[in-house]
mmCIF file of C-alpha atoms and ligand atoms in Angstrom:
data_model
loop_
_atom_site.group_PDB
_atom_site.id
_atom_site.type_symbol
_atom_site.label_atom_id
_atom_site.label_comp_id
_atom_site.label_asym_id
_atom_site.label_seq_id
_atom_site.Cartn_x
_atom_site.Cartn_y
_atom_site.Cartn_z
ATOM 1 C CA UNK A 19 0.000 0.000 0.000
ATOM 2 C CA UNK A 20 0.940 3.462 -0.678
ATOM 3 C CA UNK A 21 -0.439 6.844 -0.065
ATOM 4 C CA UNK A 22 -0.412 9.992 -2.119
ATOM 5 C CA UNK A 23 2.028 12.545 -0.358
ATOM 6 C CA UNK A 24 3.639 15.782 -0.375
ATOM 7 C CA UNK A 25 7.161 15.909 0.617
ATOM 8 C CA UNK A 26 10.503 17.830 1.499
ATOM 9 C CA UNK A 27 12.783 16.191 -1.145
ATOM 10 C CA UNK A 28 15.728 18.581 -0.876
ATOM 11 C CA UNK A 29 16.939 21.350 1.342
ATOM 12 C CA UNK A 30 17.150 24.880 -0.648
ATOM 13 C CA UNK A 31 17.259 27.323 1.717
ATOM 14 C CA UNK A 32 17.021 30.465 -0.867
ATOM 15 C CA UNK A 33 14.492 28.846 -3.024
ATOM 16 C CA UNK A 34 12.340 26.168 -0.798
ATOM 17 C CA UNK A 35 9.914 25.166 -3.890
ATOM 18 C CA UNK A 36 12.934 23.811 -5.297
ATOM 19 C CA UNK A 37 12.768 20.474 -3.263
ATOM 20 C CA UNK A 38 8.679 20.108 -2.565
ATOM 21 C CA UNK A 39 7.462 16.941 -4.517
ATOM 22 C CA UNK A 40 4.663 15.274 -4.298
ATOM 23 C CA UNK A 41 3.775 11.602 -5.337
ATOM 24 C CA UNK A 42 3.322 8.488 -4.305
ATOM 25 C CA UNK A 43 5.129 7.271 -0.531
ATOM 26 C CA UNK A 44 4.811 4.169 1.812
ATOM 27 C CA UNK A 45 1.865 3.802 4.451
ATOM 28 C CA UNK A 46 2.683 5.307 7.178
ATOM 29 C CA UNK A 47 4.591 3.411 9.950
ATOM 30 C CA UNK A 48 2.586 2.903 12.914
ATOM 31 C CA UNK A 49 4.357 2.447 16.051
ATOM 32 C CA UNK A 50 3.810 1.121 19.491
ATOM 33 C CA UNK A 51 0.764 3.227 20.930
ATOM 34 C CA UNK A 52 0.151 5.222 17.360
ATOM 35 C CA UNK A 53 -2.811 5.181 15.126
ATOM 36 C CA UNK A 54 -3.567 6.022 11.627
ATOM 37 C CA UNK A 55 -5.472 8.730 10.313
ATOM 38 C CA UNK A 56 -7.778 9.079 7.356
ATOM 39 C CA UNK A 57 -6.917 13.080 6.206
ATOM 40 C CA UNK A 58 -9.827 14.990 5.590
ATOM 41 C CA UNK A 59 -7.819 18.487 5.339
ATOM 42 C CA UNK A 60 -4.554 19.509 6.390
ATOM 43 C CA UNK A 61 -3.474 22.997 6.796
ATOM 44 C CA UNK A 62 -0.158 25.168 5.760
ATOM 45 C CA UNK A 63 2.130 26.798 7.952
ATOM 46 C CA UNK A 64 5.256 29.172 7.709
ATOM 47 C CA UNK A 65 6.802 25.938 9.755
ATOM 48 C CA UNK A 66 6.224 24.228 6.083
ATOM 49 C CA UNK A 67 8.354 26.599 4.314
ATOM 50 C CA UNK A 68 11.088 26.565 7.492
ATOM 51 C CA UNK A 69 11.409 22.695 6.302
ATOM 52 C CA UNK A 70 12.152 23.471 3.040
ATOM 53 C CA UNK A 71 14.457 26.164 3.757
ATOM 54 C CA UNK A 72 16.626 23.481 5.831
ATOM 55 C CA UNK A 73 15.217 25.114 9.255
ATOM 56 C CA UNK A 74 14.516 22.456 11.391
ATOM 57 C CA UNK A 75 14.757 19.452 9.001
ATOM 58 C CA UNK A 76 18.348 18.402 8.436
ATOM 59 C CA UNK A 77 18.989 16.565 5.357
ATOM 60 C CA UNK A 78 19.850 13.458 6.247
ATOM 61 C CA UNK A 79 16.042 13.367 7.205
ATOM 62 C CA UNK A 80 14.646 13.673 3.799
ATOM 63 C CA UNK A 81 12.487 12.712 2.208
ATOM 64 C CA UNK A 82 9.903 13.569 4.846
ATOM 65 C CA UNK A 83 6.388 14.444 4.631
ATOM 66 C CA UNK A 84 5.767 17.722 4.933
ATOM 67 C CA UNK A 85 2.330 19.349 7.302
ATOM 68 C CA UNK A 86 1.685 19.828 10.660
ATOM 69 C CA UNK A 87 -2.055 20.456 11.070
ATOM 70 C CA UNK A 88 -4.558 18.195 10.145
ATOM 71 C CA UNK A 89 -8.339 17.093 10.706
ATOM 72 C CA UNK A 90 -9.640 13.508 9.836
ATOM 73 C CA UNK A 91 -11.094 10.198 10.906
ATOM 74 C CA UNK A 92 -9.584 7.818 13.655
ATOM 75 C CA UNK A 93 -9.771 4.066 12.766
ATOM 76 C CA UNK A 94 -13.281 3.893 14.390
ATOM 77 C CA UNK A 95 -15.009 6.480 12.128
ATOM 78 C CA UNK A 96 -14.087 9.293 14.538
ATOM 79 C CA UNK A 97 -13.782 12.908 13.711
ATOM 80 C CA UNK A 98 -10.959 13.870 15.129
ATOM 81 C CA UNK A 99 -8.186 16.771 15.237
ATOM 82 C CA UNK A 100 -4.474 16.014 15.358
ATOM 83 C CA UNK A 101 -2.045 17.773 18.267
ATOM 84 C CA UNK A 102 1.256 18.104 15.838
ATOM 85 C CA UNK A 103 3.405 18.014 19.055
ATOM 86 C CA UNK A 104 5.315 14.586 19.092
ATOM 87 C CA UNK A 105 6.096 15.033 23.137
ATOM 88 C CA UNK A 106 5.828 13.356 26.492
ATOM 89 C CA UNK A 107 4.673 15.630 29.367
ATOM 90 C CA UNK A 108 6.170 13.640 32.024
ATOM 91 C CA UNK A 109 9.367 14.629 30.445
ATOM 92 C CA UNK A 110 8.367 18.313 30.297
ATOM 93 C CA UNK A 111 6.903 18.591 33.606
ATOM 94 C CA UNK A 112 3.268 18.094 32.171
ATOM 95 C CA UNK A 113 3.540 20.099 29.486
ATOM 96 C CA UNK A 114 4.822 18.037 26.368
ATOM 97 C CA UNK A 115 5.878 21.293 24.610
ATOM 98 C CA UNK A 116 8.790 21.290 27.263
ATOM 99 C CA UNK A 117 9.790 17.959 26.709
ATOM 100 C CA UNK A 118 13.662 18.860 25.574
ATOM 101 C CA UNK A 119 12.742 15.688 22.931
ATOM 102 C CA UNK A 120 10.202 16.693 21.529
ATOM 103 C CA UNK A 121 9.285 17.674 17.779
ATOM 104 C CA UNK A 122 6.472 18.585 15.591
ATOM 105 C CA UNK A 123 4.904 16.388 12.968
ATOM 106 C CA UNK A 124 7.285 16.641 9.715
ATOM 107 C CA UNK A 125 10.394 17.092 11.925
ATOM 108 C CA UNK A 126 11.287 13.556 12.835
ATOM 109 C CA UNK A 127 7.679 11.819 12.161
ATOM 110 C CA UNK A 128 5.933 11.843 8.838
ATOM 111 C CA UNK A 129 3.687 14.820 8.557
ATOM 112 C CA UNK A 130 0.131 15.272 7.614
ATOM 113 C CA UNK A 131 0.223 16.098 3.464
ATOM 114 C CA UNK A 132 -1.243 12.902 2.706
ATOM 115 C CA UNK A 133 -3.913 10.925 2.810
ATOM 116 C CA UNK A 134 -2.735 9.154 5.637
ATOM 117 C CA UNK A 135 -0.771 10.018 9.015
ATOM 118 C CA UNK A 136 0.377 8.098 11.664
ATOM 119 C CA UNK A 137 0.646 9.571 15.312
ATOM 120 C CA UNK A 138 0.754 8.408 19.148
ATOM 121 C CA UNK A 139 -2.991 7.941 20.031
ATOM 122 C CA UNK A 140 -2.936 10.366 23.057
ATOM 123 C CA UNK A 141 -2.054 13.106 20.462
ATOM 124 C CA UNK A 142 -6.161 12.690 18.822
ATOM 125 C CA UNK A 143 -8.631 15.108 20.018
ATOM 126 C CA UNK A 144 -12.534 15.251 19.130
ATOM 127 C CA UNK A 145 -13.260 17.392 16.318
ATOM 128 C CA UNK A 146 -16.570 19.418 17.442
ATOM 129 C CA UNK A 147 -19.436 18.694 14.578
ATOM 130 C CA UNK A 148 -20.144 22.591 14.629
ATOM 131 C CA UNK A 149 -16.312 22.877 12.568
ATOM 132 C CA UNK A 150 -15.637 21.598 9.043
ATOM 133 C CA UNK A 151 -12.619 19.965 8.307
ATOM 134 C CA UNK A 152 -11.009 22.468 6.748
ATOM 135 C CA UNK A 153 -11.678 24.725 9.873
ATOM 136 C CA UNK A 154 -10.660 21.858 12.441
ATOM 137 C CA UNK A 155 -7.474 21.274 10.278
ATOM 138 C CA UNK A 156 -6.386 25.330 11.402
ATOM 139 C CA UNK A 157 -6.528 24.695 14.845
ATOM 140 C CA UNK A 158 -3.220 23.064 15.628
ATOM 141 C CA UNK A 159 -0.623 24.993 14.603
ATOM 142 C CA UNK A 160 -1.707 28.287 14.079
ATOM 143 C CA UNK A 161 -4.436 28.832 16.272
ATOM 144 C CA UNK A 162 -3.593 26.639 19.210
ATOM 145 C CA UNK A 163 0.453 28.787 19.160
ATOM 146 C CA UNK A 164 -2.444 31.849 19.184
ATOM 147 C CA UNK A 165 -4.444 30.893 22.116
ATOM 148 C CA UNK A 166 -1.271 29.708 24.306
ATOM 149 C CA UNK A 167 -0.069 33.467 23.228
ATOM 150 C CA UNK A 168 -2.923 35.347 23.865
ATOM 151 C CA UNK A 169 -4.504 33.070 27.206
ATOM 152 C CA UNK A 170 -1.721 31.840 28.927
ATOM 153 C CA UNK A 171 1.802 33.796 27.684
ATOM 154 C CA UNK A 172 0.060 37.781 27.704
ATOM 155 C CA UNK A 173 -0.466 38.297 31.345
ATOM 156 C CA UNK A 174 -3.607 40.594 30.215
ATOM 157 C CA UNK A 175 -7.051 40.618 30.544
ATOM 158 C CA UNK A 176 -10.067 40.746 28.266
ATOM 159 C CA UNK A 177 -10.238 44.593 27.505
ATOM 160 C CA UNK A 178 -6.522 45.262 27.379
ATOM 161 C CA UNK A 179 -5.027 46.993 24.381
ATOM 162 C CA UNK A 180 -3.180 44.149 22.005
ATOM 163 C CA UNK A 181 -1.222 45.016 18.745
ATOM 164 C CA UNK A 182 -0.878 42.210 16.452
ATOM 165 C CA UNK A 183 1.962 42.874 13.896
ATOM 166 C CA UNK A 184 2.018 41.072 10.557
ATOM 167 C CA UNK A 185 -2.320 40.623 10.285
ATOM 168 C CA UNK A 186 -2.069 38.947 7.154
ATOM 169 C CA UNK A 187 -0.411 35.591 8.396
ATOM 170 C CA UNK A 188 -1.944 32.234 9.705
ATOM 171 C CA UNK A 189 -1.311 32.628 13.283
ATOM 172 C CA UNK A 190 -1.621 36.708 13.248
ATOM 173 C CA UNK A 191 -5.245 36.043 11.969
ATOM 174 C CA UNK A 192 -5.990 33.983 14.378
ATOM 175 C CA UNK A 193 -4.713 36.474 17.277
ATOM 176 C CA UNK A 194 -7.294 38.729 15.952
ATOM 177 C CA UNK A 195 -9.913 36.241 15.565
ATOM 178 C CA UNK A 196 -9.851 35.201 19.436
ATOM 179 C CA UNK A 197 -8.737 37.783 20.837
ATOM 180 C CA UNK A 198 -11.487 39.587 19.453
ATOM 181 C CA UNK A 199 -13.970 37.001 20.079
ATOM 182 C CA UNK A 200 -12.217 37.120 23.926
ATOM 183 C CA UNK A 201 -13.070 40.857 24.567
ATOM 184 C CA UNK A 202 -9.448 42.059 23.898
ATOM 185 C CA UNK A 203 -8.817 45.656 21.919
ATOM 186 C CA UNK A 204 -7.215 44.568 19.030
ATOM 187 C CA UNK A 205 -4.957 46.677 16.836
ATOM 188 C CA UNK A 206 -2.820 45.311 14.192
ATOM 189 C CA UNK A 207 -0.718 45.952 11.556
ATOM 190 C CA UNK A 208 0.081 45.113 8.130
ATOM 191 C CA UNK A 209 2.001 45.981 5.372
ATOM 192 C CA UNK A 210 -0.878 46.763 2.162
ATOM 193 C CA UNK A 211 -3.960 48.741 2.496
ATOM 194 C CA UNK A 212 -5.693 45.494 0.919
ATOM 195 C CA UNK A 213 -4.866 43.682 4.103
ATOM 196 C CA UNK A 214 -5.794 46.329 6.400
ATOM 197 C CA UNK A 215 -9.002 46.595 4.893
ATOM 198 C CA UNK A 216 -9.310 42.705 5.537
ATOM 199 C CA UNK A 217 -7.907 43.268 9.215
ATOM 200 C CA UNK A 218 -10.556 45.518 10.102
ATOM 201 C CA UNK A 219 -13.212 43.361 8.457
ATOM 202 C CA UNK A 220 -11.839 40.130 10.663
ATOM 203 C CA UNK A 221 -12.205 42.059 14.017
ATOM 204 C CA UNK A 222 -9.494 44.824 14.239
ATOM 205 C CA UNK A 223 -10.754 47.914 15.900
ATOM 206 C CA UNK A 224 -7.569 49.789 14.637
ATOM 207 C CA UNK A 225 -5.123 48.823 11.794
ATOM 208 C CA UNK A 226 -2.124 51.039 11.084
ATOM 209 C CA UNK A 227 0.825 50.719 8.110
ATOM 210 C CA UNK A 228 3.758 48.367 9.298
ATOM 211 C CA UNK A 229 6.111 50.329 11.665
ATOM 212 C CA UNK A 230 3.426 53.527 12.116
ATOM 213 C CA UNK A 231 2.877 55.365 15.432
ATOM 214 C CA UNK A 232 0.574 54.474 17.229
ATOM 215 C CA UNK A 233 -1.598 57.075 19.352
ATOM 216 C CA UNK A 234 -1.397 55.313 22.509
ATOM 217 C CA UNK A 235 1.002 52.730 23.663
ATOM 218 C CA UNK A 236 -0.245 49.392 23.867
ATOM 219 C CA UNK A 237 -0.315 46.655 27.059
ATOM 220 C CA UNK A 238 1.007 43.350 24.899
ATOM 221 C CA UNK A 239 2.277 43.011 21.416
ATOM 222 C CA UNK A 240 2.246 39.889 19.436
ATOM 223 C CA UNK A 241 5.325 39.164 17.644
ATOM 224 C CA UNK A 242 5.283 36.858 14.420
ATOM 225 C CA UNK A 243 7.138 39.030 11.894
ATOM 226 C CA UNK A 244 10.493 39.263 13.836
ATOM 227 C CA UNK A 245 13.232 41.990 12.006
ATOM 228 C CA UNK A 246 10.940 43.715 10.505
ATOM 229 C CA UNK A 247 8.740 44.798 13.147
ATOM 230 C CA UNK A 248 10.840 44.283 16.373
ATOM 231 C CA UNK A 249 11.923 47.638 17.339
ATOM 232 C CA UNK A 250 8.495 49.527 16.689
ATOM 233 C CA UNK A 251 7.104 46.446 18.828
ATOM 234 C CA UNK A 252 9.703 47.818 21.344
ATOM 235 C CA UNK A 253 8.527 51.159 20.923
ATOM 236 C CA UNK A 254 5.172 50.577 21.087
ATOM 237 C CA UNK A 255 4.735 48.945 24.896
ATOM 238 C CA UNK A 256 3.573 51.090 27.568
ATOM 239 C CA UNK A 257 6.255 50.810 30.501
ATOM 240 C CA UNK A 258 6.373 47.165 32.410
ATOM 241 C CA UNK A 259 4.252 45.783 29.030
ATOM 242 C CA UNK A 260 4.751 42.591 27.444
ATOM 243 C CA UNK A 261 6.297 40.833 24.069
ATOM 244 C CA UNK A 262 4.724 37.741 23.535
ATOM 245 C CA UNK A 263 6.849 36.430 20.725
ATOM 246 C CA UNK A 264 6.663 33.152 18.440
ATOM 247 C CA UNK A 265 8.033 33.390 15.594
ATOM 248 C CA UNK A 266 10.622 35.362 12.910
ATOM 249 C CA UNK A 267 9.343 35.475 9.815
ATOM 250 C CA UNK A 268 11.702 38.571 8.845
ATOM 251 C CA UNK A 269 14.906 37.185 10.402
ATOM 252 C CA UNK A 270 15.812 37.065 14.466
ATOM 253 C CA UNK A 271 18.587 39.072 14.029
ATOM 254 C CA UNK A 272 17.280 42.564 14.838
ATOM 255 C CA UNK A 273 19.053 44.830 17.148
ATOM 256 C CA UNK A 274 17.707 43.690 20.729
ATOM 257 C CA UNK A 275 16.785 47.525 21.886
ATOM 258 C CA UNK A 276 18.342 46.149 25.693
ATOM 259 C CA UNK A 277 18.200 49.679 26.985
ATOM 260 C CA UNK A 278 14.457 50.415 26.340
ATOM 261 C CA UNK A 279 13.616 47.322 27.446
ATOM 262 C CA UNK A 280 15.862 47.526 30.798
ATOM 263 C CA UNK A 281 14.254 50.914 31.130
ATOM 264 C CA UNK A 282 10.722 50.807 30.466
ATOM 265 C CA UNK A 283 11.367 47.407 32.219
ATOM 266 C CA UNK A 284 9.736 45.434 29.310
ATOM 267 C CA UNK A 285 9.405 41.897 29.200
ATOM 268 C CA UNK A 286 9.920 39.537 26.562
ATOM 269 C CA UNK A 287 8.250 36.176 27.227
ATOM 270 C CA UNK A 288 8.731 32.945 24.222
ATOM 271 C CA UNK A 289 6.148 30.849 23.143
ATOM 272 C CA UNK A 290 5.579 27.761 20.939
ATOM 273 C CA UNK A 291 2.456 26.076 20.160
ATOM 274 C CA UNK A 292 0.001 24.285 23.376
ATOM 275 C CA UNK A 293 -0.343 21.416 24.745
ATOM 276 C CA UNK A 294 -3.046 18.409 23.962
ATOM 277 C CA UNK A 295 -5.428 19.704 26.599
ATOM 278 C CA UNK A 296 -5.139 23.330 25.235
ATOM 279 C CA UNK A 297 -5.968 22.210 22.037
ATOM 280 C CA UNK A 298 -9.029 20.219 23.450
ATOM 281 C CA UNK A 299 -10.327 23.647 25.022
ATOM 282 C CA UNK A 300 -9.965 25.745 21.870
ATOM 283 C CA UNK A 301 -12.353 23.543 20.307
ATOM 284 C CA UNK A 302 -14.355 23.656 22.478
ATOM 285 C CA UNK A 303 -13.681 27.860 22.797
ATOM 286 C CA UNK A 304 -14.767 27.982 18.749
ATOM 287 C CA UNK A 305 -18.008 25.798 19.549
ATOM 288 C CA UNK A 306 -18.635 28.046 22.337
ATOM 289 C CA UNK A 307 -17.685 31.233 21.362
ATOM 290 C CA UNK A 308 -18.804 30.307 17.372
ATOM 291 C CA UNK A 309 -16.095 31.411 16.180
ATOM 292 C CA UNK A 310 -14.128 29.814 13.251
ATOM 293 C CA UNK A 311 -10.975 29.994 11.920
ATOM 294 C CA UNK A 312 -10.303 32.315 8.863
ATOM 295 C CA UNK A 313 -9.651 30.140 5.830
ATOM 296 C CA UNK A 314 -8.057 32.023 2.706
ATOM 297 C CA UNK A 315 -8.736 29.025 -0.057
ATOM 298 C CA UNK A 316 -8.740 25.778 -0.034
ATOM 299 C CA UNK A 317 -6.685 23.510 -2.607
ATOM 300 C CA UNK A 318 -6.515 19.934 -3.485
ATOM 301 C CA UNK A 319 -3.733 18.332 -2.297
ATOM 302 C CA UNK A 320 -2.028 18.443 -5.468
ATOM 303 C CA UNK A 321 -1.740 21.555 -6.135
ATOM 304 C CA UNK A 322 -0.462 22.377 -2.819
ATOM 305 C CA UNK A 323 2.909 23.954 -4.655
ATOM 306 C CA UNK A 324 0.528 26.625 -5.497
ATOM 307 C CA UNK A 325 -0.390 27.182 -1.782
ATOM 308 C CA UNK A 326 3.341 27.271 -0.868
ATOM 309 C CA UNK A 327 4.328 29.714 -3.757
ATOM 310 C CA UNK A 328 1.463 32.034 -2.423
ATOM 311 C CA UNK A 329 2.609 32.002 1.385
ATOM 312 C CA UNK A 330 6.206 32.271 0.455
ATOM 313 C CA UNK A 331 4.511 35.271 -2.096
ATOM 314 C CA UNK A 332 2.716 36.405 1.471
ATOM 315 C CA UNK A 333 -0.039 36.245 -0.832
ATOM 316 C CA UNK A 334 -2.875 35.141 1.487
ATOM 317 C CA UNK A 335 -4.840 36.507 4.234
ATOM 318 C CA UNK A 336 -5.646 33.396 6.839
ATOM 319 C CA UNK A 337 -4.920 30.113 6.569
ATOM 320 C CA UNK A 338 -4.393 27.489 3.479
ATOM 321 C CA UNK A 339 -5.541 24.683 3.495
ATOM 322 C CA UNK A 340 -5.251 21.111 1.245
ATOM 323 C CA UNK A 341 -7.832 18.377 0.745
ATOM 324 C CA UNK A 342 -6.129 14.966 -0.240
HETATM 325 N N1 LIG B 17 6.653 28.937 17.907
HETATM 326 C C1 LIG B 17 5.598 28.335 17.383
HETATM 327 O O1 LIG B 17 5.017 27.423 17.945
HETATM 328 C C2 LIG B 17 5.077 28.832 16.079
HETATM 329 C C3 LIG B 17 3.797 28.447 15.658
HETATM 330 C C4 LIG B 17 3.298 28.985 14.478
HETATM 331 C C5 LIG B 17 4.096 29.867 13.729
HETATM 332 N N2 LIG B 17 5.339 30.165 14.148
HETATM 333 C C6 LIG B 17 6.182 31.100 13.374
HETATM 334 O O2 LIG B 17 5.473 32.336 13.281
HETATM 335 C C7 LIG B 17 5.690 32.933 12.008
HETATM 336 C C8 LIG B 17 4.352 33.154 11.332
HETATM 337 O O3 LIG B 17 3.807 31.908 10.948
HETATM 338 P P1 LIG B 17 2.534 31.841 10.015
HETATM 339 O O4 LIG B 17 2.305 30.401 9.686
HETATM 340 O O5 LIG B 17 1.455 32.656 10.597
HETATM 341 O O6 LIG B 17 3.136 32.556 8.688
HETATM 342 P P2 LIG B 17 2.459 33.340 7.497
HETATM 343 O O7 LIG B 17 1.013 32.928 7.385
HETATM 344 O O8 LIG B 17 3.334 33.148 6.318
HETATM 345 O O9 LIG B 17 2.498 34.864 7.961
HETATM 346 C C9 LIG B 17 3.674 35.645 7.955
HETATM 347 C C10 LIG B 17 3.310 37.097 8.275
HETATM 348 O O10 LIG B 17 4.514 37.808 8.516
HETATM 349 C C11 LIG B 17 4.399 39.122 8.018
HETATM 350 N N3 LIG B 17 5.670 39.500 7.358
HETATM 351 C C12 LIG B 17 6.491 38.691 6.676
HETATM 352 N N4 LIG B 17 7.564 39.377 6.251
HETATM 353 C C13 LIG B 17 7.413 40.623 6.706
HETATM 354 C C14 LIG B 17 8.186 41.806 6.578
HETATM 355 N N5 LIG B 17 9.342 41.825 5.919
HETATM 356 N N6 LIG B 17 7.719 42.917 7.157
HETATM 357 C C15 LIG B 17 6.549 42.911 7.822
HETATM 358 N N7 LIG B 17 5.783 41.822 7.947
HETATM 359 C C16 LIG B 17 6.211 40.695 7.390
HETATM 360 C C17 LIG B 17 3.259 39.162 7.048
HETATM 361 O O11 LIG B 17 2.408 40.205 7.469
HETATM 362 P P3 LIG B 17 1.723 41.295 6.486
HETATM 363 O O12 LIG B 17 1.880 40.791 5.080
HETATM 364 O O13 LIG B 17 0.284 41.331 6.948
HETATM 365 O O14 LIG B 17 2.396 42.579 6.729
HETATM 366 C C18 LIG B 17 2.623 37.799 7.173
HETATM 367 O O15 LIG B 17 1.313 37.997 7.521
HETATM 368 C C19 LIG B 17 6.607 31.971 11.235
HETATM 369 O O16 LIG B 17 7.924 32.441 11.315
HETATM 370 C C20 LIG B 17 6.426 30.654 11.953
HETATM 371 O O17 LIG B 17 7.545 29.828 11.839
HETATM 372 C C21 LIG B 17 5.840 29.662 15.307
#
């Protein structure tokens, strides 16, 4: 048996679509405790293009299925989302995100561009009926790193002042989607006036041009864009506010500001994705709160090279998403 798959062939770090094939690969191997997945959608990430690049997935990997998110059906006909964190809390102090082992799907495992994925058991959660597939298949990347950012990492409170930079991306729209649908201010920026426009239409009470002042200063800022944004993110806290960064887009080189941040005594606090339970409650926060993640198309699996020349592009607004 074989299953149709799309995969990191070769490492190009200046031109990633260079080594993304797609074709036909072995079932995947199911291991001690793991289960397989029917894939009813599976969602991109910047993570997808990182692979590609070489960031994260040495060669001597490859090939290796690429995709971190996806929504299916268990072996018993159950709807179910997969956690793409390949962890063991006891190692990480019950949090499997902390486990110094750990990975993400498509880093040591198989990923979730196929029609089939294998993964530990433990890391299935119920897929609420209310959600599509292609909605459920956004949740574990993007919008669980999101939640963990804006409900456990910000230190703020429903009502607080939060400036997402970069509003375009996967997990920047979903900032604004639940932090809106949480009762936070959200401002955000964004390079076009196209995607300021669609900022504002998602739930932005303010958007402003990449690197603009602000009129106020801001209680948390969301960091996704890196380089490019970091010193106006700097710039933009009121004194003893918060960074809550995960991820560098831009590069994660910029200069580190260390004297406005010693002396507005800022803080700068890292996070990376959530654990299994988290993503069990923002289900259940989209069933509850009815909201639903922003989907900017949806392709067939193959022609997913067209959804990674359009995020490398930054050519979409929300997430994309393949159907195998
Ligand atoms: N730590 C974690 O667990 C975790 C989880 C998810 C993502 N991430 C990281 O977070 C980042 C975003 O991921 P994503 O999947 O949301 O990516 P994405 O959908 O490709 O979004 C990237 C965003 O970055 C902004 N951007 C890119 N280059 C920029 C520049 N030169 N100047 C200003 N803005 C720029 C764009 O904003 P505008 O076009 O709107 O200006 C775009 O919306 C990636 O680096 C990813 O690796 C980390």
């Amino acid at each position: 048996m074989s299953v149709f798959a799309v995969t990191a062939a070769r490492i190009d770090a200046d031109d990633p679509l260079a080594g993304l094939e797609a074709g036909q690969r072995p079932e995947p191997k199911e291991r001690e405790g793991w289960v397989t997945v029917t894939v009813k959608a599976a969602a991109l990430n910047h993570h997808d293009v990182w692979s590609l690049r070489g960031v994260g997935l040495p060669a001597d990997r490859l090939p290796m299925v690429l995709g971190c998110d996806a929504a299916g059906t268990d072996p018993d006909g159950n709807e179910v989302i997969v956690h793409a964190v390949i962890g063991d809390p006891d190692a990480g102090g019950g949090d499997e995100t902390l486990d110094p082992r750990r990975s993400l799907l498509s880093e040591r495992y198989d990923g979730t561009f196929a029609e089939r994925v294998a993964v530990p058991r433990r890391n299935l959660v119920p897929k609420p009926a209310e959600l599509s597939f292609e909605e459920a298949a956004c949740l574990p990347t993007a919008y669980l790193t999101a939640y963990r950012m804006l409900f456990e990492k910000s230190g703020v409170q429903p009502g607080a002042t939060v400036l997402v930079q970069g509003a375009s991306g996967g997990v920047a729209t979903a900032l604004i989607v639940l932090g809106r649908a949480a009762g936070y201010r959200i401002w955000a920026t964004s390079r076009t006036d196209a995607k300021r426009e669609r900022a504002s239409e998602l739930g932005a009470d303010r958007v402003f041009a990449t690197g603009d002042r602000l009129p106020e200063r801001v209680d948390v800022v969301m960091e996704t864009v890196g380089q490019a944004t970091w010193a106006h993110s700097v710039r933009s806290l009121k004194p003893g506010g918060r960074i809550v960064i995960c991820g560098a887009t831009s590069g994660d080189a910029p200069p580190a500001e260390l004297t406005r941040i010693f002396f507005t005594q800022l803080s700068v606090v890292g996070s990376t994705m959530g654990t299994r339970d988290q993503l069990g409650r923002l289900a259940r926060f989209c069933e509850q709160a009815g909201t639903r993640p922003l989907i900017d198309r949806v392709l067939p699996l193959d022609r997913a090279r067209d959804g990674f020349a359009a995020m490398i592009a930054g050519d979409h607004f929300g997430k994309i998403v393949f159907t195998p």
